[in-house]
Amino acid sequence: PMAVDEVLSDIEMEELVSKVLLSENSEGYFEEVKNLTIFQQVQLIESLPAEQRLSIWYGIDPTNWWSLIGYLQLETGRNLVNSLPAEEKVKLQKVAVYSEVLSLADILPKSMLDAIMLDQDEKVSLEFQQALTYSDDQVGRFAHRNILRVRKGISIGSVIDRLKRKDFISAVFMVDGDRTLLGYVPIAALFNNHDNDLIETVARPIQGVDDTDYLSDVATHCQFEEGMDYLPVIEDGKLTAAISISVILHEVQEEFASNSVSEAPVPDEDLFGPVSVAMRGRGLWLCINLGTAFLASWVIGFFEIALQQVVALAILMPVVASMGGIAGSQTLAVTVRGLALKHITSANIKLLYRKEMKIAILNGALIGALVAMVVAYWFNSLQLGIIILCAIVINSFAAAASGTYIPFILEKMDVDPAVASAVVLTTVTDVIGFAIFLGLGTLILL
């Protein structure tokens, strides 16, 4: 996982993001990007819109390209690779690292995977295709078949002769006539014993792993003996391949690192802390929520006459509130996650706001139109359909703005966004949704 000193501080991050966004060309920050660690480059790319990510890409050492893509969030990595110009994709293919390509195969364009496979010899290409039949968290994805299987009863001298005739052998295993695993043979031990000794004299007992096992499970439950570099991979009860222990640990560590957070943005609630402490923290915001609920009720009270005369308004109020609340919660989740991962700063919050507003207008108009048609048909009132359409679209705007800025502002105030944001968001969407919906209903229907 990334250590605290491997990532940029909030102030450093904000300054660098501002510099990238405000610079007319990359000359002003190119050298600075080159001097960042790979983790800091990942942090920077995650904090920038797609248009600026390419300028950062050009400042990264090509030997680190595949590692950097692996540390990015999956969707970010996929978008970055897809946005590369054709000539950059060719360069990326030429420096392809077999193990990295396997771990990232699920996010790479099929054309790139095909091009990388064509650059390999027939045997490697066949293994590559077979590896891709497994998911990127399974043993079979990273298993290789350059192993030597020897039967029990053969002499050590015969095994050494076979090793000399092979180009490269990573591990030697002892099997029976049906290729059932019997033991692991350390290659170094072969040269430290007499040629006439039988292979079973140096073989060690070992437990194989299934080709469909998950890497995290293997890393957690398998015991790695000193001097052991490979684990045997079993497929349908037979020894077929081996997987490097270093690969297992590397993949698990990369997954852990990509999901890790260098430090908490604010003093969050302890997951398993004292009940009394958590109760006080949450209880305060529940009380605040109670007050905001009365605020929403107070707004509704202004339209008492309209509700009495047009019962349909009362029936449809929950629809408006629900649509605003859900839309806001989606934006809220994205923002809180971005804050936790240190991807959102004062320099790029407006970019996120613009993106969320575009999503709000598209989803609000589309879903609002669908709801409007149902309402117009249900209550036989085109006017009521138009009213709820306008209310949903406007409330979607309010939800997007609130979901983006409320967690950001709360974090600046040293208030836990995960606990407090939903209370403020619900108040905003309820008050604005009810005010717009009932206000338009009063003006148009009465």
JSON list of C-alpha atoms in Angstrom, two decimals, residues 182-366:
[
{"chain": "A", "resi": 182, "resn": "LEU", "atom": "CA", "xyz": [3.62, -36.07, -5.50]},
{"chain": "A", "resi": 183, "resn": "GLY", "atom": "CA", "xyz": [6.12, -33.40, -4.50]},
{"chain": "A", "resi": 184, "resn": "TYR", "atom": "CA", "xyz": [8.25, -30.34, -5.23]},
{"chain": "A", "resi": 185, "resn": "VAL", "atom": "CA", "xyz": [11.89, -30.72, -6.30]},
{"chain": "A", "resi": 186, "resn": "PRO", "atom": "CA", "xyz": [14.18, -27.74, -5.51]},
{"chain": "A", "resi": 187, "resn": "ILE", "atom": "CA", "xyz": [16.47, -27.29, -8.51]},
{"chain": "A", "resi": 188, "resn": "ALA", "atom": "CA", "xyz": [19.43, -26.38, -6.28]},
{"chain": "A", "resi": 189, "resn": "ALA", "atom": "CA", "xyz": [19.06, -29.69, -4.42]},
{"chain": "A", "resi": 190, "resn": "LEU", "atom": "CA", "xyz": [19.56, -31.63, -7.65]},
{"chain": "A", "resi": 191, "resn": "PHE", "atom": "CA", "xyz": [23.16, -30.38, -7.97]},
{"chain": "A", "resi": 192, "resn": "ASN", "atom": "CA", "xyz": [23.93, -30.99, -4.29]},
{"chain": "A", "resi": 193, "resn": "ASN", "atom": "CA", "xyz": [23.28, -34.75, -4.44]},
{"chain": "A", "resi": 194, "resn": "HIS", "atom": "CA", "xyz": [24.70, -37.76, -6.27]},
{"chain": "A", "resi": 195, "resn": "ASP", "atom": "CA", "xyz": [23.50, -38.42, -9.80]},
{"chain": "A", "resi": 196, "resn": "ASN", "atom": "CA", "xyz": [22.56, -41.99, -8.91]},
{"chain": "A", "resi": 197, "resn": "ASP", "atom": "CA", "xyz": [20.23, -40.94, -6.06]},
{"chain": "A", "resi": 198, "resn": "LEU", "atom": "CA", "xyz": [16.53, -41.22, -6.79]},
{"chain": "A", "resi": 199, "resn": "ILE", "atom": "CA", "xyz": [14.50, -38.08, -7.24]},
{"chain": "A", "resi": 200, "resn": "GLU", "atom": "CA", "xyz": [12.28, -38.85, -4.22]},
{"chain": "A", "resi": 201, "resn": "THR", "atom": "CA", "xyz": [15.27, -38.35, -1.93]},
{"chain": "A", "resi": 202, "resn": "VAL", "atom": "CA", "xyz": [15.21, -34.59, -2.59]},
{"chain": "A", "resi": 203, "resn": "ALA", "atom": "CA", "xyz": [11.50, -34.11, -3.26]},
{"chain": "A", "resi": 204, "resn": "ARG", "atom": "CA", "xyz": [9.48, -32.18, -0.69]},
{"chain": "A", "resi": 205, "resn": "PRO", "atom": "CA", "xyz": [5.78, -32.55, 0.04]},
{"chain": "A", "resi": 206, "resn": "ILE", "atom": "CA", "xyz": [3.76, -29.64, -1.27]},
{"chain": "A", "resi": 207, "resn": "GLN", "atom": "CA", "xyz": [0.10, -28.71, -1.61]},
{"chain": "A", "resi": 208, "resn": "GLY", "atom": "CA", "xyz": [-1.01, -27.59, -5.04]},
{"chain": "A", "resi": 209, "resn": "VAL", "atom": "CA", "xyz": [-3.46, -24.81, -5.85]},
{"chain": "A", "resi": 210, "resn": "ASP", "atom": "CA", "xyz": [-6.39, -25.14, -8.21]},
{"chain": "A", "resi": 211, "resn": "ASP", "atom": "CA", "xyz": [-6.33, -23.15, -11.43]},
{"chain": "A", "resi": 212, "resn": "THR", "atom": "CA", "xyz": [-9.66, -21.54, -10.50]},
{"chain": "A", "resi": 213, "resn": "ASP", "atom": "CA", "xyz": [-8.56, -20.50, -6.99]},
{"chain": "A", "resi": 214, "resn": "TYR", "atom": "CA", "xyz": [-8.49, -16.79, -6.20]},
{"chain": "A", "resi": 215, "resn": "LEU", "atom": "CA", "xyz": [-5.09, -15.18, -5.62]},
{"chain": "A", "resi": 216, "resn": "SER", "atom": "CA", "xyz": [-6.21, -13.52, -2.37]},
{"chain": "A", "resi": 217, "resn": "ASP", "atom": "CA", "xyz": [-7.31, -16.90, -0.97]},
{"chain": "A", "resi": 218, "resn": "VAL", "atom": "CA", "xyz": [-4.00, -18.50, -1.97]},
{"chain": "A", "resi": 219, "resn": "ALA", "atom": "CA", "xyz": [-2.00, -15.69, -0.38]},
{"chain": "A", "resi": 220, "resn": "THR", "atom": "CA", "xyz": [-4.04, -15.96, 2.82]},
{"chain": "A", "resi": 221, "resn": "HIS", "atom": "CA", "xyz": [-4.24, -19.72, 3.32]},
{"chain": "A", "resi": 222, "resn": "CYS", "atom": "CA", "xyz": [-1.14, -21.19, 1.67]},
{"chain": "A", "resi": 223, "resn": "GLN", "atom": "CA", "xyz": [2.07, -21.64, 3.66]},
{"chain": "A", "resi": 224, "resn": "PHE", "atom": "CA", "xyz": [5.15, -20.64, 1.69]},
{"chain": "A", "resi": 225, "resn": "GLU", "atom": "CA", "xyz": [8.24, -22.57, 2.72]},
{"chain": "A", "resi": 226, "resn": "GLU", "atom": "CA", "xyz": [11.68, -21.00, 2.67]},
{"chain": "A", "resi": 227, "resn": "GLY", "atom": "CA", "xyz": [13.43, -21.47, -0.67]},
{"chain": "A", "resi": 228, "resn": "MET", "atom": "CA", "xyz": [10.17, -22.23, -2.51]},
{"chain": "A", "resi": 229, "resn": "ASP", "atom": "CA", "xyz": [9.60, -19.97, -5.52]},
{"chain": "A", "resi": 230, "resn": "TYR", "atom": "CA", "xyz": [6.67, -21.64, -7.29]},
{"chain": "A", "resi": 231, "resn": "LEU", "atom": "CA", "xyz": [3.42, -23.35, -6.41]},
{"chain": "A", "resi": 232, "resn": "PRO", "atom": "CA", "xyz": [2.08, -26.22, -8.54]},
{"chain": "A", "resi": 233, "resn": "VAL", "atom": "CA", "xyz": [-1.17, -25.51, -10.36]},
{"chain": "A", "resi": 234, "resn": "ILE", "atom": "CA", "xyz": [-3.68, -28.35, -10.58]},
{"chain": "A", "resi": 235, "resn": "GLU", "atom": "CA", "xyz": [-6.27, -28.58, -13.32]},
{"chain": "A", "resi": 236, "resn": "ASP", "atom": "CA", "xyz": [-8.84, -31.39, -13.24]},
{"chain": "A", "resi": 237, "resn": "GLY", "atom": "CA", "xyz": [-6.71, -33.24, -10.69]},
{"chain": "A", "resi": 238, "resn": "LYS", "atom": "CA", "xyz": [-3.54, -33.17, -12.81]},
{"chain": "A", "resi": 239, "resn": "LEU", "atom": "CA", "xyz": [-0.41, -31.03, -12.54]},
{"chain": "A", "resi": 240, "resn": "THR", "atom": "CA", "xyz": [-0.40, -28.70, -15.56]},
{"chain": "A", "resi": 241, "resn": "ALA", "atom": "CA", "xyz": [1.49, -25.54, -14.62]},
{"chain": "A", "resi": 242, "resn": "ALA", "atom": "CA", "xyz": [3.09, -23.44, -11.88]},
{"chain": "A", "resi": 243, "resn": "ILE", "atom": "CA", "xyz": [2.60, -19.96, -10.51]},
{"chain": "A", "resi": 244, "resn": "SER", "atom": "CA", "xyz": [5.30, -17.77, -9.04]},
{"chain": "A", "resi": 245, "resn": "ILE", "atom": "CA", "xyz": [4.83, -16.90, -5.37]},
{"chain": "A", "resi": 246, "resn": "SER", "atom": "CA", "xyz": [6.17, -13.41, -6.11]},
{"chain": "A", "resi": 247, "resn": "VAL", "atom": "CA", "xyz": [3.42, -12.94, -8.72]},
{"chain": "A", "resi": 248, "resn": "ILE", "atom": "CA", "xyz": [0.76, -13.93, -6.18]},
{"chain": "A", "resi": 249, "resn": "LEU", "atom": "CA", "xyz": [2.08, -11.49, -3.59]},
{"chain": "A", "resi": 250, "resn": "HIS", "atom": "CA", "xyz": [2.55, -8.75, -6.21]},
{"chain": "A", "resi": 251, "resn": "GLU", "atom": "CA", "xyz": [-1.01, -9.00, -7.53]},
{"chain": "A", "resi": 252, "resn": "VAL", "atom": "CA", "xyz": [-2.53, -9.04, -4.03]},
{"chain": "A", "resi": 253, "resn": "GLN", "atom": "CA", "xyz": [-0.36, -6.11, -2.98]},
{"chain": "A", "resi": 254, "resn": "GLU", "atom": "CA", "xyz": [-1.31, -4.12, -6.11]},
{"chain": "A", "resi": 255, "resn": "GLU", "atom": "CA", "xyz": [-5.01, -4.71, -5.45]},
{"chain": "A", "resi": 256, "resn": "PHE", "atom": "CA", "xyz": [-4.55, -3.60, -1.85]},
{"chain": "A", "resi": 257, "resn": "ALA", "atom": "CA", "xyz": [-2.53, -0.56, -2.89]},
{"chain": "A", "resi": 258, "resn": "SER", "atom": "CA", "xyz": [-5.04, 0.57, -5.53]},
{"chain": "A", "resi": 259, "resn": "ASN", "atom": "CA", "xyz": [-7.81, 0.50, -2.94]},
{"chain": "A", "resi": 260, "resn": "SER", "atom": "CA", "xyz": [-5.84, 2.02, -0.09]},
{"chain": "A", "resi": 261, "resn": "VAL", "atom": "CA", "xyz": [-6.15, 5.53, 1.21]},
{"chain": "A", "resi": 262, "resn": "SER", "atom": "CA", "xyz": [-3.08, 7.30, 2.49]},
{"chain": "A", "resi": 263, "resn": "GLU", "atom": "CA", "xyz": [-4.89, 9.01, 5.34]},
{"chain": "A", "resi": 264, "resn": "ALA", "atom": "CA", "xyz": [-8.43, 9.79, 6.46]},
{"chain": "A", "resi": 265, "resn": "PRO", "atom": "CA", "xyz": [-9.67, 13.20, 5.20]},
{"chain": "A", "resi": 266, "resn": "VAL", "atom": "CA", "xyz": [-11.26, 14.01, 8.55]},
{"chain": "A", "resi": 267, "resn": "PRO", "atom": "CA", "xyz": [-11.55, 12.25, 11.91]},
{"chain": "A", "resi": 268, "resn": "ASP", "atom": "CA", "xyz": [-14.10, 9.64, 10.85]},
{"chain": "A", "resi": 269, "resn": "GLU", "atom": "CA", "xyz": [-16.09, 7.37, 13.13]},
{"chain": "A", "resi": 270, "resn": "ASP", "atom": "CA", "xyz": [-14.17, 4.31, 14.31]},
{"chain": "A", "resi": 271, "resn": "LEU", "atom": "CA", "xyz": [-15.81, 1.29, 12.66]},
{"chain": "A", "resi": 272, "resn": "PHE", "atom": "CA", "xyz": [-15.67, -0.77, 15.86]},
{"chain": "A", "resi": 273, "resn": "GLY", "atom": "CA", "xyz": [-15.38, 2.07, 18.37]},
{"chain": "A", "resi": 274, "resn": "PRO", "atom": "CA", "xyz": [-17.48, 2.53, 21.55]},
{"chain": "A", "resi": 275, "resn": "VAL", "atom": "CA", "xyz": [-21.25, 2.57, 21.01]},
{"chain": "A", "resi": 276, "resn": "SER", "atom": "CA", "xyz": [-21.65, 5.70, 23.15]},
{"chain": "A", "resi": 277, "resn": "VAL", "atom": "CA", "xyz": [-19.24, 7.73, 21.01]},
{"chain": "A", "resi": 278, "resn": "ALA", "atom": "CA", "xyz": [-20.87, 6.65, 17.73]},
{"chain": "A", "resi": 279, "resn": "MET", "atom": "CA", "xyz": [-24.33, 7.26, 19.21]},
{"chain": "A", "resi": 280, "resn": "ARG", "atom": "CA", "xyz": [-23.48, 10.85, 20.16]},
{"chain": "A", "resi": 281, "resn": "GLY", "atom": "CA", "xyz": [-21.99, 11.60, 16.75]},
{"chain": "A", "resi": 282, "resn": "ARG", "atom": "CA", "xyz": [-24.92, 10.18, 14.82]},
{"chain": "A", "resi": 283, "resn": "GLY", "atom": "CA", "xyz": [-27.56, 11.35, 17.28]},
{"chain": "A", "resi": 284, "resn": "LEU", "atom": "CA", "xyz": [-26.53, 14.97, 16.77]},
{"chain": "A", "resi": 285, "resn": "TRP", "atom": "CA", "xyz": [-27.15, 14.71, 13.04]},
{"chain": "A", "resi": 286, "resn": "LEU", "atom": "CA", "xyz": [-30.40, 12.81, 13.55]},
{"chain": "A", "resi": 287, "resn": "CYS", "atom": "CA", "xyz": [-31.63, 15.72, 15.66]},
{"chain": "A", "resi": 288, "resn": "ILE", "atom": "CA", "xyz": [-30.52, 18.15, 12.97]},
{"chain": "A", "resi": 289, "resn": "ASN", "atom": "CA", "xyz": [-32.37, 16.00, 10.44]},
{"chain": "A", "resi": 290, "resn": "LEU", "atom": "CA", "xyz": [-35.49, 16.22, 12.58]},
{"chain": "A", "resi": 291, "resn": "GLY", "atom": "CA", "xyz": [-35.27, 20.00, 12.43]},
{"chain": "A", "resi": 292, "resn": "THR", "atom": "CA", "xyz": [-34.82, 19.97, 8.67]},
{"chain": "A", "resi": 293, "resn": "ALA", "atom": "CA", "xyz": [-37.83, 17.64, 8.33]},
{"chain": "A", "resi": 294, "resn": "PHE", "atom": "CA", "xyz": [-39.95, 20.27, 10.09]},
{"chain": "A", "resi": 295, "resn": "LEU", "atom": "CA", "xyz": [-38.49, 22.82, 7.66]},
{"chain": "A", "resi": 296, "resn": "ALA", "atom": "CA", "xyz": [-39.77, 20.75, 4.73]},
{"chain": "A", "resi": 297, "resn": "SER", "atom": "CA", "xyz": [-43.15, 20.40, 6.45]},
{"chain": "A", "resi": 298, "resn": "TRP", "atom": "CA", "xyz": [-43.24, 24.16, 6.96]},
{"chain": "A", "resi": 299, "resn": "VAL", "atom": "CA", "xyz": [-42.68, 24.68, 3.22]},
{"chain": "A", "resi": 300, "resn": "ILE", "atom": "CA", "xyz": [-45.51, 22.25, 2.45]},
{"chain": "A", "resi": 301, "resn": "GLY", "atom": "CA", "xyz": [-47.77, 24.21, 4.83]},
{"chain": "A", "resi": 302, "resn": "PHE", "atom": "CA", "xyz": [-47.65, 27.22, 2.49]},
{"chain": "A", "resi": 303, "resn": "PHE", "atom": "CA", "xyz": [-49.54, 25.17, -0.09]},
{"chain": "A", "resi": 304, "resn": "GLU", "atom": "CA", "xyz": [-52.27, 23.77, 2.16]},
{"chain": "A", "resi": 305, "resn": "ILE", "atom": "CA", "xyz": [-55.09, 25.19, 0.02]},
{"chain": "A", "resi": 306, "resn": "ALA", "atom": "CA", "xyz": [-53.60, 23.72, -3.16]},
{"chain": "A", "resi": 307, "resn": "LEU", "atom": "CA", "xyz": [-53.24, 20.29, -1.54]},
{"chain": "A", "resi": 308, "resn": "GLN", "atom": "CA", "xyz": [-56.85, 20.38, -0.36]},
{"chain": "A", "resi": 309, "resn": "GLN", "atom": "CA", "xyz": [-58.19, 21.25, -3.79]},
{"chain": "A", "resi": 310, "resn": "VAL", "atom": "CA", "xyz": [-55.82, 19.14, -5.93]},
{"chain": "A", "resi": 311, "resn": "VAL", "atom": "CA", "xyz": [-55.35, 15.77, -4.20]},
{"chain": "A", "resi": 312, "resn": "ALA", "atom": "CA", "xyz": [-53.07, 14.60, -7.04]},
{"chain": "A", "resi": 313, "resn": "LEU", "atom": "CA", "xyz": [-50.37, 16.97, -5.79]},
{"chain": "A", "resi": 314, "resn": "ALA", "atom": "CA", "xyz": [-50.26, 15.18, -2.44]},
{"chain": "A", "resi": 315, "resn": "ILE", "atom": "CA", "xyz": [-50.15, 11.78, -4.15]},
{"chain": "A", "resi": 316, "resn": "LEU", "atom": "CA", "xyz": [-47.21, 12.75, -6.37]},
{"chain": "A", "resi": 317, "resn": "MET", "atom": "CA", "xyz": [-45.09, 14.60, -3.78]},
{"chain": "A", "resi": 318, "resn": "PRO", "atom": "CA", "xyz": [-43.10, 11.46, -2.79]},
{"chain": "A", "resi": 319, "resn": "VAL", "atom": "CA", "xyz": [-42.13, 10.90, -6.44]},
{"chain": "A", "resi": 320, "resn": "VAL", "atom": "CA", "xyz": [-40.47, 14.31, -6.68]},
{"chain": "A", "resi": 321, "resn": "ALA", "atom": "CA", "xyz": [-38.71, 13.94, -3.32]},
{"chain": "A", "resi": 322, "resn": "SER", "atom": "CA", "xyz": [-37.55, 10.41, -4.08]},
{"chain": "A", "resi": 323, "resn": "MET", "atom": "CA", "xyz": [-36.10, 11.28, -7.49]},
{"chain": "A", "resi": 324, "resn": "GLY", "atom": "CA", "xyz": [-34.15, 14.20, -6.06]},
{"chain": "A", "resi": 325, "resn": "GLY", "atom": "CA", "xyz": [-32.93, 12.19, -3.10]},
{"chain": "A", "resi": 326, "resn": "ILE", "atom": "CA", "xyz": [-31.67, 9.25, -5.17]},
{"chain": "A", "resi": 327, "resn": "ALA", "atom": "CA", "xyz": [-29.99, 11.48, -7.78]},
{"chain": "A", "resi": 328, "resn": "GLY", "atom": "CA", "xyz": [-28.30, 13.44, -5.01]},
{"chain": "A", "resi": 329, "resn": "SER", "atom": "CA", "xyz": [-27.18, 10.27, -3.23]},
{"chain": "A", "resi": 330, "resn": "GLN", "atom": "CA", "xyz": [-25.47, 9.01, -6.37]},
{"chain": "A", "resi": 331, "resn": "THR", "atom": "CA", "xyz": [-23.52, 12.25, -6.76]},
{"chain": "A", "resi": 332, "resn": "LEU", "atom": "CA", "xyz": [-22.83, 12.27, -3.03]},
{"chain": "A", "resi": 333, "resn": "ALA", "atom": "CA", "xyz": [-21.28, 8.78, -3.15]},
{"chain": "A", "resi": 334, "resn": "VAL", "atom": "CA", "xyz": [-18.97, 9.76, -6.03]},
{"chain": "A", "resi": 335, "resn": "THR", "atom": "CA", "xyz": [-17.84, 12.93, -4.24]},
{"chain": "A", "resi": 336, "resn": "VAL", "atom": "CA", "xyz": [-17.24, 11.29, -0.85]},
{"chain": "A", "resi": 337, "resn": "ARG", "atom": "CA", "xyz": [-15.19, 8.54, -2.53]},
{"chain": "A", "resi": 338, "resn": "GLY", "atom": "CA", "xyz": [-13.17, 11.16, -4.43]},
{"chain": "A", "resi": 339, "resn": "LEU", "atom": "CA", "xyz": [-12.48, 13.06, -1.21]},
{"chain": "A", "resi": 340, "resn": "ALA", "atom": "CA", "xyz": [-11.42, 9.90, 0.60]},
{"chain": "A", "resi": 341, "resn": "LEU", "atom": "CA", "xyz": [-8.99, 9.01, -2.19]},
{"chain": "A", "resi": 342, "resn": "LYS", "atom": "CA", "xyz": [-7.63, 12.59, -2.32]},
{"chain": "A", "resi": 343, "resn": "HIS", "atom": "CA", "xyz": [-8.76, 13.01, -5.94]},
{"chain": "A", "resi": 344, "resn": "ILE", "atom": "CA", "xyz": [-10.92, 16.09, -5.32]},
{"chain": "A", "resi": 345, "resn": "THR", "atom": "CA", "xyz": [-9.44, 19.47, -4.43]},
{"chain": "A", "resi": 346, "resn": "SER", "atom": "CA", "xyz": [-10.41, 23.14, -4.72]},
{"chain": "A", "resi": 347, "resn": "ALA", "atom": "CA", "xyz": [-8.71, 23.13, -8.12]},
{"chain": "A", "resi": 348, "resn": "ASN", "atom": "CA", "xyz": [-10.93, 20.50, -9.75]},
{"chain": "A", "resi": 349, "resn": "ILE", "atom": "CA", "xyz": [-14.22, 20.65, -7.81]},
{"chain": "A", "resi": 350, "resn": "LYS", "atom": "CA", "xyz": [-15.78, 22.91, -10.46]},
{"chain": "A", "resi": 351, "resn": "LEU", "atom": "CA", "xyz": [-14.96, 20.36, -13.16]},
{"chain": "A", "resi": 352, "resn": "LEU", "atom": "CA", "xyz": [-16.76, 17.67, -11.19]},
{"chain": "A", "resi": 353, "resn": "TYR", "atom": "CA", "xyz": [-19.70, 20.04, -10.67]},
{"chain": "A", "resi": 354, "resn": "ARG", "atom": "CA", "xyz": [-20.01, 20.68, -14.41]},
{"chain": "A", "resi": 355, "resn": "LYS", "atom": "CA", "xyz": [-19.91, 16.97, -15.16]},
{"chain": "A", "resi": 356, "resn": "GLU", "atom": "CA", "xyz": [-22.60, 16.20, -12.57]},
{"chain": "A", "resi": 357, "resn": "MET", "atom": "CA", "xyz": [-24.81, 19.00, -13.87]},
{"chain": "A", "resi": 358, "resn": "LYS", "atom": "CA", "xyz": [-24.63, 17.57, -17.39]},
{"chain": "A", "resi": 359, "resn": "ILE", "atom": "CA", "xyz": [-25.64, 14.17, -16.03]},
{"chain": "A", "resi": 360, "resn": "ALA", "atom": "CA", "xyz": [-28.45, 15.84, -14.06]},
{"chain": "A", "resi": 361, "resn": "ILE", "atom": "CA", "xyz": [-29.97, 17.55, -17.08]},
{"chain": "A", "resi": 362, "resn": "LEU", "atom": "CA", "xyz": [-29.83, 14.40, -19.21]},
{"chain": "A", "resi": 363, "resn": "ASN", "atom": "CA", "xyz": [-31.19, 12.00, -16.59]},
{"chain": "A", "resi": 364, "resn": "GLY", "atom": "CA", "xyz": [-33.64, 14.58, -15.23]},
{"chain": "A", "resi": 365, "resn": "ALA", "atom": "CA", "xyz": [-35.10, 15.33, -18.65]},
{"chain": "A", "resi": 366, "resn": "LEU", "atom": "CA", "xyz": [-35.27, 11.68, -19.70]}
]
